[in-house]
Amino acid sequence: MFLGFVAAALCGTGLLMLPASGAVPGSASFTDALFTAVSALCVTGLSVVETHVYWSTFGHVVILVLIQVGGLGVMTFASIVGLAVIGRFSFRSRLQAVAENRSQDLDSTPRVIGGVVLISLVTEAVIGLLLALRFWLGYGKDPGEAVWLGVFHAVSAFNNAGFSLFPRNLEGFAADPLVCLPVAAAVIIGGLGFPVLVQLRRAWRKPLRWTINTRLVLWGTLILLPAGTVFLALCEWNNPQTLGALSGPERLLAAFFMSVQTRTAGFSSVEVGQMEPLSWLGMDVLMFIGAAPAGTGGGIKVTTFAVLVYAVAAEVRGNEQVTALGKALPAYAARQALVVVLVAAGVIAVSTGALMAMSSYPMDRLLFETVSAFGTVGLSVGVSTALPVAGELILVVLMFTGRLGPLLLASALVLRERRFRYRLPEERPIIG
């Protein structure tokens, strides 16, 4: 999977360096093309150039394809191509798709991949149609241009990418629910994760059959989205540079939209760089948590956060076993969650420190940018475009790490599992 993402990123970089990809004569630099390709493939949305004016229509198509491939997953996409070419899945393809989609049944892999593709295409088609009609009838765009804008933003939204073809992203539509709500719906659906979407499609009337993963994702989403909306509304309500310039209902719409984007999409209906530092801190937390596993979102994943919350609750209560929603969680689940959080926090801390050493921006802005890159969110306070090449490469590594996941990336680099034939004597240190 790691090598597959690297190969796809290099192919995208090569295509974006072609003269046809640029809106002006000449080709893009290697770093600009690499950053954009990785950002699109890792469905992040960060950019060091202005997408709508820097790239040509061909470049926009390349970015759109990279977003779709990255959202579906490189291994899943390769399996689809293999099925189309030779008419069947190879055993290796099944193993890779199982790892990428977090499936547990090897025999059902073709069915799972079919469900993933169907959900993706149907959601993107519906959202694209709604947006195209709005751009055509509401904003006077030509039918062809309206369809292209609708399709691009629908694919970008469902895959939690956040790339936009409008100046200043979607700030011009902050007060338009017919644009903001379809985009937010696509982001939420994509952020639920394909295992959850496939199960809901098959058994949405039978909640008792839902797995613990599905229930944790749904409960986490229902809690975090309203909490983020209320938090951002309270922090930004009277800020004239963000929500303060809107009416009451429009402020609630913008607060909800921005709360949705912290689930790892990168669209913005207000200028993030003008938000209050307290808002940035809260958004850092939401971006760090992220969306659901095996989906188009990033972050440590809402299930990882939920497992740690239940582990803390069990320890405080003195329970030997960690339980969640009427189920007992295996001991290794809490260990894996702890490792993911610590590795992610360490990577973000080191990256933020490195950026502080090579730029003059304050820590709160740099921390926001690194968390956004690691969480494959794409929201920016305007730092990415002003970083030196070394800083851009740090963000590239962060986007790769966030998309693949700390444990997966570490496993791919180690390439083997260590087994010990002995056990050391136990001794308990003082904790806390």
JSON list of N, CA, C and O in Angstrom, two decimals, residues 52 78 81 112 114 133 142 182 195 235 254 300 347 413:
[
{"chain": "A", "resi": 52, "resn": "HIS", "atom": "N", "xyz": [-7.52, 27.40, -8.83]},
{"chain": "A", "resi": 52, "resn": "HIS", "atom": "CA", "xyz": [-8.41, 27.81, -9.90]},
{"chain": "A", "resi": 52, "resn": "HIS", "atom": "C", "xyz": [-7.71, 28.60, -11.01]},
{"chain": "A", "resi": 52, "resn": "HIS", "atom": "O", "xyz": [-8.22, 28.67, -12.13]},
{"chain": "A", "resi": 78, "resn": "ALA", "atom": "N", "xyz": [-6.71, -0.28, -7.86]},
{"chain": "A", "resi": 78, "resn": "ALA", "atom": "CA", "xyz": [-5.95, -1.27, -8.63]},
{"chain": "A", "resi": 78, "resn": "ALA", "atom": "C", "xyz": [-6.74, -2.57, -8.78]},
{"chain": "A", "resi": 78, "resn": "ALA", "atom": "O", "xyz": [-6.69, -3.22, -9.83]},
{"chain": "A", "resi": 81, "resn": "VAL", "atom": "N", "xyz": [-9.28, -2.05, -11.52]},
{"chain": "A", "resi": 81, "resn": "VAL", "atom": "CA", "xyz": [-8.65, -2.13, -12.83]},
{"chain": "A", "resi": 81, "resn": "VAL", "atom": "C", "xyz": [-8.34, -3.58, -13.19]},
{"chain": "A", "resi": 81, "resn": "VAL", "atom": "O", "xyz": [-8.57, -4.03, -14.32]},
{"chain": "A", "resi": 112, "resn": "VAL", "atom": "N", "xyz": [-17.51, -6.25, -1.24]},
{"chain": "A", "resi": 112, "resn": "VAL", "atom": "CA", "xyz": [-17.24, -5.01, -0.50]},
{"chain": "A", "resi": 112, "resn": "VAL", "atom": "C", "xyz": [-16.75, -3.91, -1.44]},
{"chain": "A", "resi": 112, "resn": "VAL", "atom": "O", "xyz": [-17.21, -2.77, -1.38]},
{"chain": "A", "resi": 114, "resn": "GLY", "atom": "N", "xyz": [-17.31, -3.69, -4.62]},
{"chain": "A", "resi": 114, "resn": "GLY", "atom": "CA", "xyz": [-18.45, -3.28, -5.43]},
{"chain": "A", "resi": 114, "resn": "GLY", "atom": "C", "xyz": [-19.34, -2.30, -4.69]},
{"chain": "A", "resi": 114, "resn": "GLY", "atom": "O", "xyz": [-19.81, -1.31, -5.27]},
{"chain": "A", "resi": 133, "resn": "LEU", "atom": "N", "xyz": [-27.23, 22.14, -10.72]},
{"chain": "A", "resi": 133, "resn": "LEU", "atom": "CA", "xyz": [-28.48, 22.88, -10.88]},
{"chain": "A", "resi": 133, "resn": "LEU", "atom": "C", "xyz": [-28.40, 24.23, -10.18]},
{"chain": "A", "resi": 133, "resn": "LEU", "atom": "O", "xyz": [-28.89, 25.25, -10.70]},
{"chain": "A", "resi": 142, "resn": "ASP", "atom": "N", "xyz": [-23.01, 28.73, -17.39]},
{"chain": "A", "resi": 142, "resn": "ASP", "atom": "CA", "xyz": [-23.40, 27.96, -18.56]},
{"chain": "A", "resi": 142, "resn": "ASP", "atom": "C", "xyz": [-23.63, 26.51, -18.14]},
{"chain": "A", "resi": 142, "resn": "ASP", "atom": "O", "xyz": [-22.96, 26.01, -17.22]},
{"chain": "A", "resi": 182, "resn": "PRO", "atom": "N", "xyz": [-25.44, 20.57, 0.55]},
{"chain": "A", "resi": 182, "resn": "PRO", "atom": "CA", "xyz": [-25.04, 19.39, -0.23]},
{"chain": "A", "resi": 182, "resn": "PRO", "atom": "C", "xyz": [-23.56, 19.05, -0.07]},
{"chain": "A", "resi": 182, "resn": "PRO", "atom": "O", "xyz": [-23.20, 17.87, 0.04]},
{"chain": "A", "resi": 195, "resn": "PRO", "atom": "N", "xyz": [-16.79, 0.79, 5.49]},
{"chain": "A", "resi": 195, "resn": "PRO", "atom": "CA", "xyz": [-17.43, -0.31, 6.23]},
{"chain": "A", "resi": 195, "resn": "PRO", "atom": "C", "xyz": [-18.78, 0.08, 6.83]},
{"chain": "A", "resi": 195, "resn": "PRO", "atom": "O", "xyz": [-19.72, -0.70, 6.81]},
{"chain": "A", "resi": 235, "resn": "CYS", "atom": "N", "xyz": [-17.35, 31.05, 19.61]},
{"chain": "A", "resi": 235, "resn": "CYS", "atom": "CA", "xyz": [-16.06, 31.74, 19.46]},
{"chain": "A", "resi": 235, "resn": "CYS", "atom": "C", "xyz": [-16.10, 32.82, 18.39]},
{"chain": "A", "resi": 235, "resn": "CYS", "atom": "O", "xyz": [-15.43, 33.86, 18.53]},
{"chain": "A", "resi": 254, "resn": "ALA", "atom": "N", "xyz": [-22.89, 28.76, 8.69]},
{"chain": "A", "resi": 254, "resn": "ALA", "atom": "CA", "xyz": [-21.44, 28.80, 8.51]},
{"chain": "A", "resi": 254, "resn": "ALA", "atom": "C", "xyz": [-20.72, 28.04, 9.62]},
{"chain": "A", "resi": 254, "resn": "ALA", "atom": "O", "xyz": [-19.72, 27.35, 9.36]},
{"chain": "A", "resi": 300, "resn": "ILE", "atom": "N", "xyz": [-6.72, 10.62, 13.64]},
{"chain": "A", "resi": 300, "resn": "ILE", "atom": "CA", "xyz": [-6.49, 9.35, 14.34]},
{"chain": "A", "resi": 300, "resn": "ILE", "atom": "C", "xyz": [-7.71, 8.46, 14.27]},
{"chain": "A", "resi": 300, "resn": "ILE", "atom": "O", "xyz": [-7.65, 7.29, 14.65]},
{"chain": "A", "resi": 347, "resn": "VAL", "atom": "N", "xyz": [4.60, 12.99, 15.94]},
{"chain": "A", "resi": 347, "resn": "VAL", "atom": "CA", "xyz": [4.89, 13.45, 14.58]},
{"chain": "A", "resi": 347, "resn": "VAL", "atom": "C", "xyz": [4.49, 14.91, 14.40]},
{"chain": "A", "resi": 347, "resn": "VAL", "atom": "O", "xyz": [5.22, 15.71, 13.81]},
{"chain": "A", "resi": 413, "resn": "LEU", "atom": "N", "xyz": [7.26, 0.21, 6.68]},
{"chain": "A", "resi": 413, "resn": "LEU", "atom": "CA", "xyz": [8.68, 0.51, 6.72]},
{"chain": "A", "resi": 413, "resn": "LEU", "atom": "C", "xyz": [9.48, -0.59, 7.42]},
{"chain": "A", "resi": 413, "resn": "LEU", "atom": "O", "xyz": [10.61, -0.89, 7.05]}
]
